[in-house]
Short mmCIF file of C-alpha atoms and ligand atoms in Angstrom, two decimals:
data_model
loop_
_atom_site.label_atom_id
_atom_site.label_comp_id
_atom_site.label_asym_id
_atom_site.label_seq_id
_atom_site.Cartn_x
_atom_site.Cartn_y
_atom_site.Cartn_z
CA MET A 590 -26.98 1.44 -34.81
CA ASP A 591 -28.89 -1.74 -34.07
CA LEU A 592 -26.99 -4.93 -33.54
CA GLU A 593 -27.94 -7.93 -35.59
CA GLU A 594 -30.21 -10.36 -33.76
CA ARG A 595 -27.65 -13.18 -33.72
CA ILE A 596 -25.19 -10.85 -31.99
CA THR A 597 -27.71 -9.55 -29.45
CA GLU A 598 -28.68 -13.11 -28.62
CA ALA A 599 -25.07 -14.19 -28.10
CA LEU A 600 -24.36 -11.17 -25.90
CA LEU A 601 -27.45 -11.67 -23.74
CA SER A 602 -26.74 -15.35 -23.16
CA PRO A 603 -25.90 -16.02 -19.49
CA ARG A 604 -22.81 -17.85 -20.72
CA SER A 605 -21.44 -14.58 -22.12
CA LYS A 606 -19.98 -13.04 -18.98
CA SER A 607 -17.14 -11.23 -20.69
CA ILE A 608 -17.11 -9.80 -24.18
CA MET A 609 -13.91 -8.55 -25.79
CA LEU A 610 -13.83 -6.16 -28.73
CA LEU A 611 -11.07 -6.63 -31.25
CA GLY A 612 -10.27 -4.53 -34.31
CA GLY A 613 -7.79 -2.17 -35.96
CA PRO A 614 -7.76 1.60 -35.30
CA ASP A 615 -10.99 3.47 -36.13
CA THR A 616 -13.07 0.36 -36.73
CA GLY A 617 -15.65 1.59 -34.22
CA LYS A 618 -14.65 -0.62 -31.26
CA THR A 619 -15.31 2.04 -28.67
CA ALA A 620 -18.59 3.07 -30.30
CA LEU A 621 -19.59 -0.60 -30.33
CA ALA A 622 -18.52 -0.98 -26.68
CA ALA A 623 -20.98 1.81 -25.83
CA ILE A 624 -23.77 0.12 -27.79
CA VAL A 625 -23.11 -3.23 -26.09
CA ALA A 626 -22.84 -1.55 -22.67
CA ASP A 627 -26.20 0.14 -23.31
CA LEU A 628 -27.84 -3.17 -24.22
CA LEU A 629 -26.40 -5.15 -21.30
CA SER A 630 -26.71 -2.49 -18.61
CA LYS A 631 -30.47 -2.26 -19.24
CA LYS A 632 -30.75 -5.90 -18.13
CA GLY A 633 -28.45 -5.69 -15.12
CA ARG A 634 -25.15 -4.39 -13.91
CA ALA A 635 -22.50 -4.15 -16.61
CA GLY A 636 -18.85 -3.22 -16.39
CA VAL A 637 -16.60 -1.77 -19.05
CA LEU A 638 -12.90 -2.54 -18.93
CA ASP A 639 -11.07 0.02 -21.05
CA LEU A 640 -7.71 -1.43 -22.06
CA ASP A 641 -6.78 1.35 -24.49
CA MET A 642 -4.17 3.37 -22.60
CA GLY A 643 -3.67 5.71 -25.57
CA GLN A 644 -7.31 6.70 -26.13
CA ALA A 645 -8.50 6.13 -22.57
CA HIS A 646 -12.22 6.76 -22.20
CA ILE A 647 -12.26 5.67 -18.53
CA GLY A 648 -9.41 7.05 -16.41
CA PRO A 649 -6.60 9.26 -17.74
CA PRO A 650 -4.34 8.31 -20.69
CA SER A 651 -1.47 5.92 -19.79
CA THR A 652 -3.84 3.96 -17.56
CA ILE A 653 -6.23 1.13 -18.20
CA ALA A 654 -9.38 1.21 -16.11
CA TRP A 655 -12.82 -0.19 -15.48
CA GLY A 656 -16.12 1.39 -14.60
CA LEU A 657 -19.79 0.56 -14.06
CA VAL A 658 -22.71 1.21 -16.37
CA GLU A 659 -26.22 0.90 -14.96
CA GLY A 660 -29.59 1.45 -16.61
CA GLY A 661 -28.21 2.27 -20.05
CA PHE A 662 -25.07 3.89 -21.43
CA LYS A 663 -25.08 7.70 -21.40
CA ARG A 664 -21.65 9.24 -21.94
CA TRP A 665 -18.11 8.02 -21.37
CA GLU A 666 -17.48 11.11 -19.21
CA GLU A 667 -20.09 9.85 -16.74
CA ILE A 668 -18.33 6.57 -16.08
CA LYS A 669 -16.21 6.82 -12.97
CA ALA A 670 -13.09 4.66 -12.78
CA GLU A 671 -13.73 2.00 -10.13
CA GLY A 672 -10.14 0.87 -10.52
CA PHE A 673 -7.23 1.80 -12.73
CA TYR A 674 -3.73 0.54 -13.46
CA PHE A 675 -0.83 2.65 -14.66
CA THR A 676 0.97 1.23 -17.72
CA GLY A 677 3.48 4.08 -17.96
CA ALA A 678 2.91 4.30 -21.70
CA LEU A 679 0.52 5.44 -24.40
CA SER A 680 0.69 2.29 -26.52
CA PRO A 681 1.46 -1.38 -25.84
CA PRO A 682 4.78 -1.93 -27.70
CA GLY A 683 7.58 -2.05 -25.15
CA ASN A 684 5.00 -2.00 -22.33
CA MET A 685 3.31 -5.34 -22.61
CA LEU A 686 4.09 -6.50 -19.07
CA PRO A 687 2.36 -3.65 -17.25
CA SER A 688 -0.44 -3.64 -19.83
CA LEU A 689 -1.24 -7.34 -19.55
CA THR A 690 -0.67 -7.51 -15.80
CA GLY A 691 -2.99 -4.58 -15.23
CA ALA A 692 -5.58 -6.04 -17.58
CA LYS A 693 -5.67 -9.26 -15.58
CA LEU A 694 -5.86 -7.53 -12.20
CA LEU A 695 -8.61 -5.15 -13.29
CA MET A 696 -10.53 -7.96 -14.97
CA GLU A 697 -10.59 -9.86 -11.65
CA SER A 698 -11.87 -6.84 -9.72
CA ALA A 699 -14.47 -6.00 -12.36
CA GLN A 700 -15.77 -9.56 -12.67
CA ALA A 701 -16.17 -9.82 -8.92
CA LYS A 702 -18.73 -7.00 -9.19
CA CYS A 703 -20.26 -7.37 -12.65
CA PRO A 704 -22.13 -10.30 -14.17
CA LYS A 705 -21.38 -8.79 -17.59
CA LEU A 706 -18.12 -7.20 -18.63
CA ILE A 707 -17.28 -5.49 -21.92
CA ILE A 708 -13.58 -5.25 -22.73
CA ASP A 709 -12.46 -2.51 -25.13
CA THR A 710 -8.95 -2.79 -26.55
CA THR A 711 -6.32 -0.85 -28.53
CA GLY A 712 -6.23 -1.00 -32.33
CA LEU A 713 -2.87 -2.75 -32.30
CA VAL A 714 -3.61 -5.83 -34.43
CA THR A 715 -0.93 -5.86 -37.13
CA GLY A 716 2.42 -7.64 -37.28
CA PRO A 717 3.81 -10.10 -34.77
CA ILE A 718 3.38 -7.59 -31.93
CA GLY A 719 -0.33 -7.15 -32.60
CA ARG A 720 -0.84 -10.88 -33.02
CA LEU A 721 1.04 -11.89 -29.86
CA TYR A 722 -0.35 -9.10 -27.72
CA LYS A 723 -3.93 -9.91 -28.63
CA GLN A 724 -3.55 -13.69 -28.47
CA TYR A 725 -1.93 -13.62 -25.04
CA LYS A 726 -4.54 -11.14 -23.88
CA ILE A 727 -7.26 -13.57 -24.95
CA ASP A 728 -5.46 -16.45 -23.20
CA LEU A 729 -5.02 -14.45 -20.01
CA LEU A 730 -8.45 -12.81 -19.76
CA ARG A 731 -10.43 -15.70 -21.21
CA PRO A 732 -13.32 -13.69 -22.66
CA ASP A 733 -16.42 -15.76 -23.39
CA VAL A 734 -17.11 -13.82 -26.59
CA VAL A 735 -14.81 -11.96 -28.97
CA LEU A 736 -16.45 -9.40 -31.24
CA ALA A 737 -13.97 -9.20 -34.11
CA VAL A 738 -14.50 -6.05 -36.19
CA GLN A 739 -12.57 -6.28 -39.43
CA LYS A 740 -12.67 -4.52 -42.78
CA ASN A 741 -11.14 -7.45 -44.63
CA ASP A 742 -9.34 -10.32 -42.93
CA GLU A 743 -6.82 -8.37 -40.87
CA LEU A 744 -7.79 -10.13 -37.62
CA GLU A 745 -7.61 -13.67 -38.96
CA HIS A 746 -3.93 -14.13 -38.01
CA ILE A 747 -5.00 -13.48 -34.43
CA ILE A 748 -8.33 -15.30 -34.21
CA SER A 749 -8.20 -18.21 -36.66
CA PRO A 750 -6.15 -20.45 -34.29
CA TYR A 751 -9.11 -20.31 -31.88
CA THR A 752 -11.54 -21.82 -34.40
CA LEU A 753 -11.61 -25.29 -32.83
CA MET A 754 -11.47 -24.06 -29.25
CA ARG A 755 -14.55 -24.24 -27.04
CA SER A 756 -14.02 -20.65 -25.94
CA PRO A 757 -14.14 -17.80 -26.84
CA VAL A 758 -17.08 -17.70 -29.22
CA ILE A 759 -15.81 -15.51 -32.05
CA ILE A 760 -18.29 -13.26 -33.84
CA ARG A 761 -16.97 -11.55 -36.95
CA LEU A 762 -18.48 -8.28 -38.09
CA LYS A 763 -17.75 -5.43 -40.48
CA PRO A 764 -17.11 -1.87 -39.24
CA SER A 765 -20.21 0.35 -39.21
CA THR A 766 -20.54 2.63 -42.23
CA LEU A 767 -20.81 5.48 -39.69
CA THR A 768 -17.22 4.96 -38.58
CA ARG A 769 -14.97 7.98 -39.11
CA ILE A 770 -11.18 7.99 -39.39
CA LYS A 771 -9.84 9.99 -36.46
CA GLY A 772 -6.19 10.04 -37.51
CA ILE A 773 -3.15 10.89 -35.41
CA PRO A 774 -3.83 14.63 -34.73
CA ARG A 775 -7.35 14.01 -33.40
CA ARG A 776 -6.12 11.15 -31.28
CA ALA A 777 -3.36 13.37 -29.82
CA GLY A 778 -5.91 16.14 -29.26
CA PHE A 779 -8.27 13.81 -27.40
CA ARG A 780 -5.39 12.61 -25.23
CA ALA A 781 -4.21 16.15 -24.44
CA GLU A 782 -7.77 17.11 -23.47
CA ARG A 783 -8.05 14.09 -21.16
CA PHE A 784 -4.71 14.95 -19.52
CA ARG A 785 -5.76 18.61 -19.10
CA ALA A 786 -9.00 17.60 -17.40
CA TYR A 787 -7.22 15.13 -15.13
CA PHE A 788 -4.49 17.52 -13.99
CA GLU A 789 -6.75 20.54 -13.61
CA GLY A 790 -6.44 21.98 -10.11
CA SER A 791 -3.33 19.90 -9.33
CA ARG A 792 -0.86 20.98 -6.69
CA VAL A 793 2.93 20.84 -6.89
CA PHE A 794 4.72 19.05 -4.08
CA GLU A 795 7.89 17.19 -3.18
CA VAL A 796 8.20 13.40 -3.23
CA ASP A 797 11.01 11.98 -1.12
CA MET A 798 12.18 8.81 -2.88
CA ASN A 799 13.86 7.63 0.33
CA ARG A 800 10.50 7.42 2.06
CA CYS A 801 8.52 5.29 -0.39
CA GLY A 802 9.12 2.43 -2.79
CA VAL A 803 10.32 3.41 -6.25
CA ARG A 804 9.59 1.41 -9.38
CA TYR A 805 9.74 1.97 -13.11
CA THR A 806 7.44 0.54 -15.76
CA ARG A 807 10.40 0.24 -18.13
CA ASP A 808 13.98 1.50 -17.75
CA GLY A 809 15.45 2.22 -14.32
CA GLY A 810 15.61 5.99 -14.48
CA GLU A 811 18.92 6.32 -16.29
CA GLU A 812 17.24 8.66 -18.72
CA GLU A 813 15.66 12.07 -18.27
CA LEU A 814 12.84 11.96 -15.71
CA GLU A 815 11.43 15.44 -16.16
CA GLY A 816 8.04 15.48 -17.83
CA ARG A 817 7.41 11.78 -17.20
CA LEU A 818 4.22 10.43 -15.72
CA LEU A 819 4.18 8.51 -12.47
CA SER A 820 1.58 6.83 -10.35
CA PHE A 821 1.11 6.75 -6.59
CA ARG A 822 0.29 3.27 -5.38
CA ASP A 823 -1.26 2.48 -2.00
CA HIS A 824 -0.33 -0.18 0.57
CA ALA A 825 -2.74 -2.68 -1.00
CA GLY A 826 -1.08 -2.31 -4.41
CA SER A 827 -3.79 -0.19 -6.07
CA ASP A 828 -3.00 2.91 -8.09
CA ILE A 829 -4.57 5.95 -6.50
CA CYS A 830 -3.44 8.96 -8.54
CA LEU A 831 -1.13 10.03 -11.38
CA GLY A 832 1.45 12.79 -11.32
CA VAL A 833 3.92 14.46 -13.67
CA ILE A 834 7.57 14.92 -12.68
CA GLU A 835 8.48 18.60 -12.95
CA LYS A 836 12.01 18.34 -11.54
CA ALA A 837 14.23 15.47 -10.48
CA ASP A 838 17.14 15.66 -8.05
CA LEU A 839 18.27 12.04 -7.95
CA ASN A 840 21.37 12.78 -5.88
CA ASN A 841 19.10 13.71 -3.00
CA GLY A 842 16.25 11.39 -4.01
CA LEU A 843 13.80 14.23 -4.47
CA LEU A 844 11.14 14.75 -7.12
CA ILE A 845 8.97 17.78 -7.64
CA VAL A 846 5.62 16.45 -8.84
CA ARG A 847 2.43 18.03 -10.15
CA SER A 848 -0.58 15.92 -9.22
CA PRO A 849 -4.20 16.11 -8.09
CA LEU A 850 -3.29 13.76 -5.19
CA ARG A 851 -4.94 15.19 -2.07
CA ALA A 852 -2.60 16.54 0.59
CA GLY A 853 -2.07 13.97 3.31
CA THR A 854 -2.89 10.93 1.15
CA VAL A 855 -0.68 8.03 2.15
CA TYR A 856 1.09 6.05 -0.57
CA ALA A 857 3.51 3.14 -0.37
CA CYS A 858 5.23 3.34 -3.72
CA ILE A 859 5.66 5.44 -6.81
CA ILE A 860 5.81 3.88 -10.26
CA ILE A 861 7.63 6.01 -12.83
CA GLY A 862 6.47 5.53 -16.41
CA ARG A 863 8.14 6.12 -19.74
CA ALA A 864 5.55 8.42 -21.31
CA THR A 865 5.34 12.14 -20.82
CA ALA A 866 2.05 13.99 -20.45
CA VAL A 867 1.47 16.35 -23.37
CA PHE A 868 -1.27 18.84 -22.52
N1 ADP B 1580 -21.90 3.19 -35.02
C1 ADP B 1580 -21.39 4.41 -35.06
N2 ADP B 1580 -22.18 5.50 -35.09
C2 ADP B 1580 -21.69 6.73 -35.13
N3 ADP B 1580 -20.36 7.02 -35.14
C3 ADP B 1580 -19.52 5.99 -35.10
C4 ADP B 1580 -19.97 4.63 -35.07
N4 ADP B 1580 -18.90 3.83 -35.02
C5 ADP B 1580 -17.84 4.65 -35.03
N5 ADP B 1580 -18.20 5.94 -35.09
C6 ADP B 1580 -17.29 7.11 -35.11
O1 ADP B 1580 -16.09 6.73 -35.80
C7 ADP B 1580 -14.93 7.15 -35.09
C8 ADP B 1580 -14.07 5.96 -34.73
O2 ADP B 1580 -14.80 5.11 -33.85
P1 ADP B 1580 -14.19 4.52 -32.51
O3 ADP B 1580 -15.28 3.79 -31.85
O4 ADP B 1580 -13.50 5.57 -31.71
O5 ADP B 1580 -13.11 3.52 -33.14
P2 ADP B 1580 -11.99 2.64 -32.42
O6 ADP B 1580 -12.35 2.55 -30.97
O7 ADP B 1580 -12.05 1.33 -33.12
O8 ADP B 1580 -10.68 3.35 -32.67
C9 ADP B 1580 -15.41 7.93 -33.87
O9 ADP B 1580 -15.36 9.30 -34.16
C10 ADP B 1580 -16.84 7.43 -33.68
O10 ADP B 1580 -17.64 8.42 -33.10
MG1 MG B 1581 -11.32 2.90 -29.23
#
């Protein structure tokens, strides 16, 4: 698919340092992110910030992540996560704090290294949750350009209040005719495949909760912990690896965790999420 000239021009402008994609599910945001990444990375270093924790193309599901694209976009699988942030969830509702906080932190790291950054987002655009989540994300990340992909006018409740603002420049476009509806089963299948690949070759080991910090992305562990995802965070506050809780013995502060974390890796804190990993 070729982008219209007016869009290419806006994206290549030196003023367009960050470009956010907005649209409902299956409107071709991720496909468009690849096309934009291809265009921009042929002119210089481009970053992609993947904020879709449910259909994560960079990093495992439940995380948001960013990676580098140089000399043209090839495949999502080839983009290594330069940084990731665990949201503890597979969709934003109920998890907006970790999702927005992570988005801001990753955006800062990515922009420090990339003159151009493409921001892919979830398809959550309906109702008050979609409106607030996307508007506050725009306010927080301050993209220079928003590419708004809409079939009808479903994004207007989010973007129309920005009409008189100097930034972002909002470019409206229709979904490509090549866009295919993935639906819930294919989405779940993609996620399971990503989890399988991530946890392949994991080891099972004990985590002593008395010897590291313990946080939760949502509730405080009153509910069942078995099956839940967690993240190991280092002393600088960066997530280093995910794990899945196989057994929890809270009386003794012990967790049995399956994770690809290398033996001997030092971590300062574990963050226990709400979502479980379904393989
Ligand atoms: N321009 C395009 N060319 C070919 N296939 C496309 C194009 N845009 C979308 N698709 C296909 O449509 C489906 C949905 O697109 P995707 O980018 O994943 O949507 P979104 O990220 O908005 O949920 C995918 O299977 C994708 O491969
Ligand atoms: Mg997508």
